[in-house]
mmCIF file of C-alpha atoms and ligand atoms in Angstrom:
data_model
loop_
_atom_site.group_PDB
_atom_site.id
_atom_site.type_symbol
_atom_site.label_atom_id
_atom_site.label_comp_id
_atom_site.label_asym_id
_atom_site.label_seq_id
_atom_site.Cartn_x
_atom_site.Cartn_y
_atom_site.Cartn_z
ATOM 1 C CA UNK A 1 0.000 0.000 0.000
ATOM 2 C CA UNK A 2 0.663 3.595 -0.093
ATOM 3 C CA UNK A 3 2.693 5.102 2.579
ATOM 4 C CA UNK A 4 0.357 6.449 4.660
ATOM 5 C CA UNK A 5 -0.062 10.136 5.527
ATOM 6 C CA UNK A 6 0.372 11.724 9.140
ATOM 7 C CA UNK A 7 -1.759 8.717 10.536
ATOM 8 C CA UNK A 8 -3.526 8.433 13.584
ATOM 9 C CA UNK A 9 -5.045 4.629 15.147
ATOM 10 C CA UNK A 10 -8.313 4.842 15.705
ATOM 11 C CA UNK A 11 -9.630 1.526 18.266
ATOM 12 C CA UNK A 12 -13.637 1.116 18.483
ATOM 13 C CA UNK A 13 -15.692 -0.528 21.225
ATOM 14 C CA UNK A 14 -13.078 -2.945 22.155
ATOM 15 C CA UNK A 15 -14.496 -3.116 25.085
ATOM 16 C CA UNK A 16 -15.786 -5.648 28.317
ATOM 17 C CA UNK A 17 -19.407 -5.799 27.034
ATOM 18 C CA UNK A 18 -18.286 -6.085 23.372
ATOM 19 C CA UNK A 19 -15.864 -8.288 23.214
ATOM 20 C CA UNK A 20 -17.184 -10.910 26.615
ATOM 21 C CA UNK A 21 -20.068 -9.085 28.107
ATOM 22 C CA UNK A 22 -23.527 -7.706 27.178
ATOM 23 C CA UNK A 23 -23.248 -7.690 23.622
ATOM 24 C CA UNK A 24 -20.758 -10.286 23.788
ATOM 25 C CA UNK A 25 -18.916 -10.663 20.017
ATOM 26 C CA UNK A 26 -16.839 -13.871 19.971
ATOM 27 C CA UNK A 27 -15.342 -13.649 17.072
ATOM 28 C CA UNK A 28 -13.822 -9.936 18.023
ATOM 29 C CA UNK A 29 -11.591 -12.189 20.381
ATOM 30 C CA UNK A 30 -9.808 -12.589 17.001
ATOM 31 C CA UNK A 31 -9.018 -9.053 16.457
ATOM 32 C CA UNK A 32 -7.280 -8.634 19.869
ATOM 33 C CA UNK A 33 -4.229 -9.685 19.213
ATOM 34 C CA UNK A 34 -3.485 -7.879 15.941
ATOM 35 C CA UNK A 35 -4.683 -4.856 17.614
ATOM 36 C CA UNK A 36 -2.722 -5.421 20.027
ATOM 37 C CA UNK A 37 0.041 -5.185 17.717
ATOM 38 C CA UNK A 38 -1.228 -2.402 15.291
ATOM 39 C CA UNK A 39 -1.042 0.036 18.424
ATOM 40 C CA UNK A 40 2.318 -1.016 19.749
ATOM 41 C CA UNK A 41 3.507 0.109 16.761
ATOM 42 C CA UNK A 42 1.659 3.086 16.505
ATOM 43 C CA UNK A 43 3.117 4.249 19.921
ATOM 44 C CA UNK A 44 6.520 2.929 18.453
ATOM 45 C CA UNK A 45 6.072 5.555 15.538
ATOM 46 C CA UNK A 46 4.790 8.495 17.819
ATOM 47 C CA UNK A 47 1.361 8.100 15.897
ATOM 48 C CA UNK A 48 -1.787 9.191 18.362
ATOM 49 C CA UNK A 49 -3.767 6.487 19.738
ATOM 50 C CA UNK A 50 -7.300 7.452 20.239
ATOM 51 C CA UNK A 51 -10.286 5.133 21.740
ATOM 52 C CA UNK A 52 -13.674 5.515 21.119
ATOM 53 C CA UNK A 53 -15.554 4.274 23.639
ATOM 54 C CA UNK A 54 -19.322 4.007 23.890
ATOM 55 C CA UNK A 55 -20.331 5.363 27.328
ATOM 56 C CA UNK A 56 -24.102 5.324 27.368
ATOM 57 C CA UNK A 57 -26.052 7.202 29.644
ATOM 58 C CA UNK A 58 -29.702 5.931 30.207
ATOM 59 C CA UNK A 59 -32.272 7.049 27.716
ATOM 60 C CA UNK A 60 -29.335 7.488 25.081
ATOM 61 C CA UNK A 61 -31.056 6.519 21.531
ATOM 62 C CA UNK A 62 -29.511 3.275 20.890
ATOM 63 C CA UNK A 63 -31.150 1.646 24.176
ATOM 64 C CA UNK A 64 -34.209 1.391 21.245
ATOM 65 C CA UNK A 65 -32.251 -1.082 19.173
ATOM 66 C CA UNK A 66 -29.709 -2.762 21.323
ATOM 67 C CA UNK A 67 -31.314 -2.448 24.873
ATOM 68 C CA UNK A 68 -28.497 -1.242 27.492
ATOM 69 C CA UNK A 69 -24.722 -1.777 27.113
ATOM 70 C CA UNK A 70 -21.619 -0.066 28.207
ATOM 71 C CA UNK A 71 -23.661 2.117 30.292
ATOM 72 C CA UNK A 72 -21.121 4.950 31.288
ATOM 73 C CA UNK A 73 -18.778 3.722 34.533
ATOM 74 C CA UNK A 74 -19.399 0.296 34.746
ATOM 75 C CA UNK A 75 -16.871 -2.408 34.274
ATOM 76 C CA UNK A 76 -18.253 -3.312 30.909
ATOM 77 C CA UNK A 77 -17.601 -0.326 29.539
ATOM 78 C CA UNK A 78 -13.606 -0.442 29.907
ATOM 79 C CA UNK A 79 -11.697 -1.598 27.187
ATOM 80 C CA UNK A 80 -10.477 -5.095 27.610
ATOM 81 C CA UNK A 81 -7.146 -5.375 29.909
ATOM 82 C CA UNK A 82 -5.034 -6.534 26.781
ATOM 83 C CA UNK A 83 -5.538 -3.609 24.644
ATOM 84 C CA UNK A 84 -5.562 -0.927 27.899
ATOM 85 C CA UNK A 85 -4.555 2.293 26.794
ATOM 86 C CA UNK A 86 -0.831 3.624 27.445
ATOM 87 C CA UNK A 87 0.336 6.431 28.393
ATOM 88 C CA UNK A 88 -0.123 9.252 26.070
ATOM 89 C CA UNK A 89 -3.485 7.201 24.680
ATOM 90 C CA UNK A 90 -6.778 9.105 24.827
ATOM 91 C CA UNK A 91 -10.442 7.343 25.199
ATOM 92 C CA UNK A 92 -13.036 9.467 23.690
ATOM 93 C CA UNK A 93 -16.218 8.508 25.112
ATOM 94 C CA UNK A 94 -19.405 8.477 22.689
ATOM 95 C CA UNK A 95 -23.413 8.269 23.022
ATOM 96 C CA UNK A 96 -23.795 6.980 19.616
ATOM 97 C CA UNK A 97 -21.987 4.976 16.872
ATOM 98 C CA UNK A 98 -19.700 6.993 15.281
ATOM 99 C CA UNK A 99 -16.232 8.048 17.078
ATOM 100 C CA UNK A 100 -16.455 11.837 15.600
ATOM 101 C CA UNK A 101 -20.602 12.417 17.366
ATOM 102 C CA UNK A 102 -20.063 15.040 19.961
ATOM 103 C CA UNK A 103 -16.533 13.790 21.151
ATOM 104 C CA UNK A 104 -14.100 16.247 20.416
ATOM 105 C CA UNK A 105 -11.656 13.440 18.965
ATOM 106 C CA UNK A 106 -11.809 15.649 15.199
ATOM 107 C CA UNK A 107 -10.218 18.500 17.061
ATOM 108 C CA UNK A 108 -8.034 16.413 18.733
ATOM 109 C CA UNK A 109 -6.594 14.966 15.569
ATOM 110 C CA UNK A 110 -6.540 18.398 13.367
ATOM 111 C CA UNK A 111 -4.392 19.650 16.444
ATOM 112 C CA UNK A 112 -1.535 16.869 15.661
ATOM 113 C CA UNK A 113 -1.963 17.579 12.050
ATOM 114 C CA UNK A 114 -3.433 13.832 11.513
ATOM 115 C CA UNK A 115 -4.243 13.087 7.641
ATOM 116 C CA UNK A 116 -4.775 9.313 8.228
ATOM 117 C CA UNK A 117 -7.541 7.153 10.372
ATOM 118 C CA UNK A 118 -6.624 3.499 10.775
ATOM 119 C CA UNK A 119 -9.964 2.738 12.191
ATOM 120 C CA UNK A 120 -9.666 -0.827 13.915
ATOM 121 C CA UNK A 121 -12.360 -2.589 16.370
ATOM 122 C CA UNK A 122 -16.172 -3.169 16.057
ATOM 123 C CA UNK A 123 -18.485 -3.607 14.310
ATOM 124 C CA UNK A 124 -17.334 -3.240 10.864
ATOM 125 C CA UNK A 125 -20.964 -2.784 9.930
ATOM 126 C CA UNK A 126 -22.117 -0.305 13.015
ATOM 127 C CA UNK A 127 -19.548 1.608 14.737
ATOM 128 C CA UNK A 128 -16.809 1.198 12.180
ATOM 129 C CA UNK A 129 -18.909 2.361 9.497
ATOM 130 C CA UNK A 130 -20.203 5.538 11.531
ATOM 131 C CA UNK A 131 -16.963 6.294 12.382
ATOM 132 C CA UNK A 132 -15.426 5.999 8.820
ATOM 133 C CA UNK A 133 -18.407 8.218 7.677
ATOM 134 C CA UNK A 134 -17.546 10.666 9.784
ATOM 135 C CA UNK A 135 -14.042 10.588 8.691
ATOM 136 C CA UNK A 136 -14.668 10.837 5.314
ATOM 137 C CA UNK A 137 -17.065 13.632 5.988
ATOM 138 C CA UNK A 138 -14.281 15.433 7.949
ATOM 139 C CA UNK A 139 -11.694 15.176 5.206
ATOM 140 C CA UNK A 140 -9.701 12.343 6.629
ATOM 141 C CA UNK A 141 -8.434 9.423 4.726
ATOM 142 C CA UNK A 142 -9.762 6.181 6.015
ATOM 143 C CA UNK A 143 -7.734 3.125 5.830
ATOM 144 C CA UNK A 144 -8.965 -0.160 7.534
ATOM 145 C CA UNK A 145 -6.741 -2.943 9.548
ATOM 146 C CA UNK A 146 -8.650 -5.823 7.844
ATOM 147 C CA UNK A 147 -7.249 -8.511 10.637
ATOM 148 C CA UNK A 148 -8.297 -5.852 13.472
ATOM 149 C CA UNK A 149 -12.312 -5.596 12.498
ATOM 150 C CA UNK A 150 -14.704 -7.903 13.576
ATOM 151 C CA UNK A 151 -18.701 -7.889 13.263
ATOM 152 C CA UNK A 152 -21.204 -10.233 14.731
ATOM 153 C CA UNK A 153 -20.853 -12.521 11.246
ATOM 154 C CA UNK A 154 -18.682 -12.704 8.321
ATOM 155 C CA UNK A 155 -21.666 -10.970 5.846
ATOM 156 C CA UNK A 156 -21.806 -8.367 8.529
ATOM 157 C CA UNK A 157 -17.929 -7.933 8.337
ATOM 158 C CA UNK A 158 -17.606 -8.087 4.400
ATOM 159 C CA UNK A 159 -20.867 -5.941 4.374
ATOM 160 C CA UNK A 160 -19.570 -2.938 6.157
ATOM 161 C CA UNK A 161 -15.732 -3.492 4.661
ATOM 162 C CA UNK A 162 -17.475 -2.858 1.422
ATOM 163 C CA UNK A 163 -19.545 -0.003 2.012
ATOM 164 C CA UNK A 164 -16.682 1.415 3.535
ATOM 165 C CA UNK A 165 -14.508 1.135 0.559
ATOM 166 C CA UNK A 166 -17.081 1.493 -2.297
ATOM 167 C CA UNK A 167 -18.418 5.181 0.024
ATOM 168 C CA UNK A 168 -15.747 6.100 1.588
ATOM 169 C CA UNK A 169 -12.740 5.395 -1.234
ATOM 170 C CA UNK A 170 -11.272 3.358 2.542
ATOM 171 C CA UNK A 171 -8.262 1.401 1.516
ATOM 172 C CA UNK A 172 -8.130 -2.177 3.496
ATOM 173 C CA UNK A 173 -5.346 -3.797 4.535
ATOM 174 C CA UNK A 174 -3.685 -5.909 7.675
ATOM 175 C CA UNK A 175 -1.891 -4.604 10.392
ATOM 176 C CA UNK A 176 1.787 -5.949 9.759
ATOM 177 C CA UNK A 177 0.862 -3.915 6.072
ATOM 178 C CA UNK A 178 -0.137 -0.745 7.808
ATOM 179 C CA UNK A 179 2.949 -0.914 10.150
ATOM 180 C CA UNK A 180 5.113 -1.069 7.162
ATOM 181 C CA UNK A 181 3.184 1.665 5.322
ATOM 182 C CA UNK A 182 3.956 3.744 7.853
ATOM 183 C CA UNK A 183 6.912 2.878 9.176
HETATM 184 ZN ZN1 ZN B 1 -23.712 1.793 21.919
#
């Protein structure tokens, strides 16, 4: 791939309820070890780290569709203990799917002069896809870590992939590709 420019990691709703919990996903247990990976490198390569992190308060829209999860301050909204964030990391907490709705992570970004999302996490065809909207929408360039996204099935995961590509003009590829991209 292309080397990528000024790029920033973007990690979604890897967290307690998503990955074991509520909402329990198992094949995102997958994903955790190449994003484990993808964001030692980014800290490696001094590029900004950034969770998004739903944090739902009671009475927050999705509660219509998905009933409650990661309700705000409870243990299954915390990112799973092998992908805690390190030092210099920052979780953006959100009310809705994407990772740009009324979190401040956009300014965040245009303050380290970021060019690149490397969106990685769940689900490809919810939060992922928000998120890479947003991007898109923002100006940003959207690459995806292909080994790093799960959804609740493979359609779901190919599904939102695609969109994301075909709407987006997203380039996909795996971590150790990214790393090198950007190395
Ligand atoms: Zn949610």
């Amino acid at each position: 791939m292309e080397p990528l420019d000024r790029p920033a990691v973007i990690v979604a709703d890897m967290l307690v309820d998503f990955v074991t919990g509520a909402l329990a996903n198992p094949p995102s247990q997958a994903t955790v070890a190449p994003i484990a990976r993808l964001l030692a490198g980014a800290r490696e390569r001094g590029w900004p780290v950034c969770y998004c992190n739903d944090a739902h308060l009671p009475g927050d829209v999705e509660e219509r569709v998905w009933g409650a999860h990661a309700m705000a301050g409870t243990p299954g909204a915390r990112v799973v203990p092998e992908l805690a964030p390190a030092a210099g990391d920052v979780e953006f907490p959100k009310r809705a799917y994407s990772g740009f709705h009324d979190t401040g992570l956009d300014a965040y970004l245009r303050q380290r002069d970021v060019g690149t999302v490397v969106l990685t996490g769940q689900h490809a065809h919810i939060c992922v896809q928000h998120t890479a909207g947003s991007a898109f929408f923002l100006g940003y360039r959207v690459v995806l870590a292909d080994d790093g996204i799960a959804a609740f099935t493979p359609e779901d995961r190919v599904a939102g992939i695609a969109y994301i590509e075909t709407m987006y003009g997203a380039q996909t590829a795996t971590v150790d590709e990214i790393l090198a991209a950007g190395a």
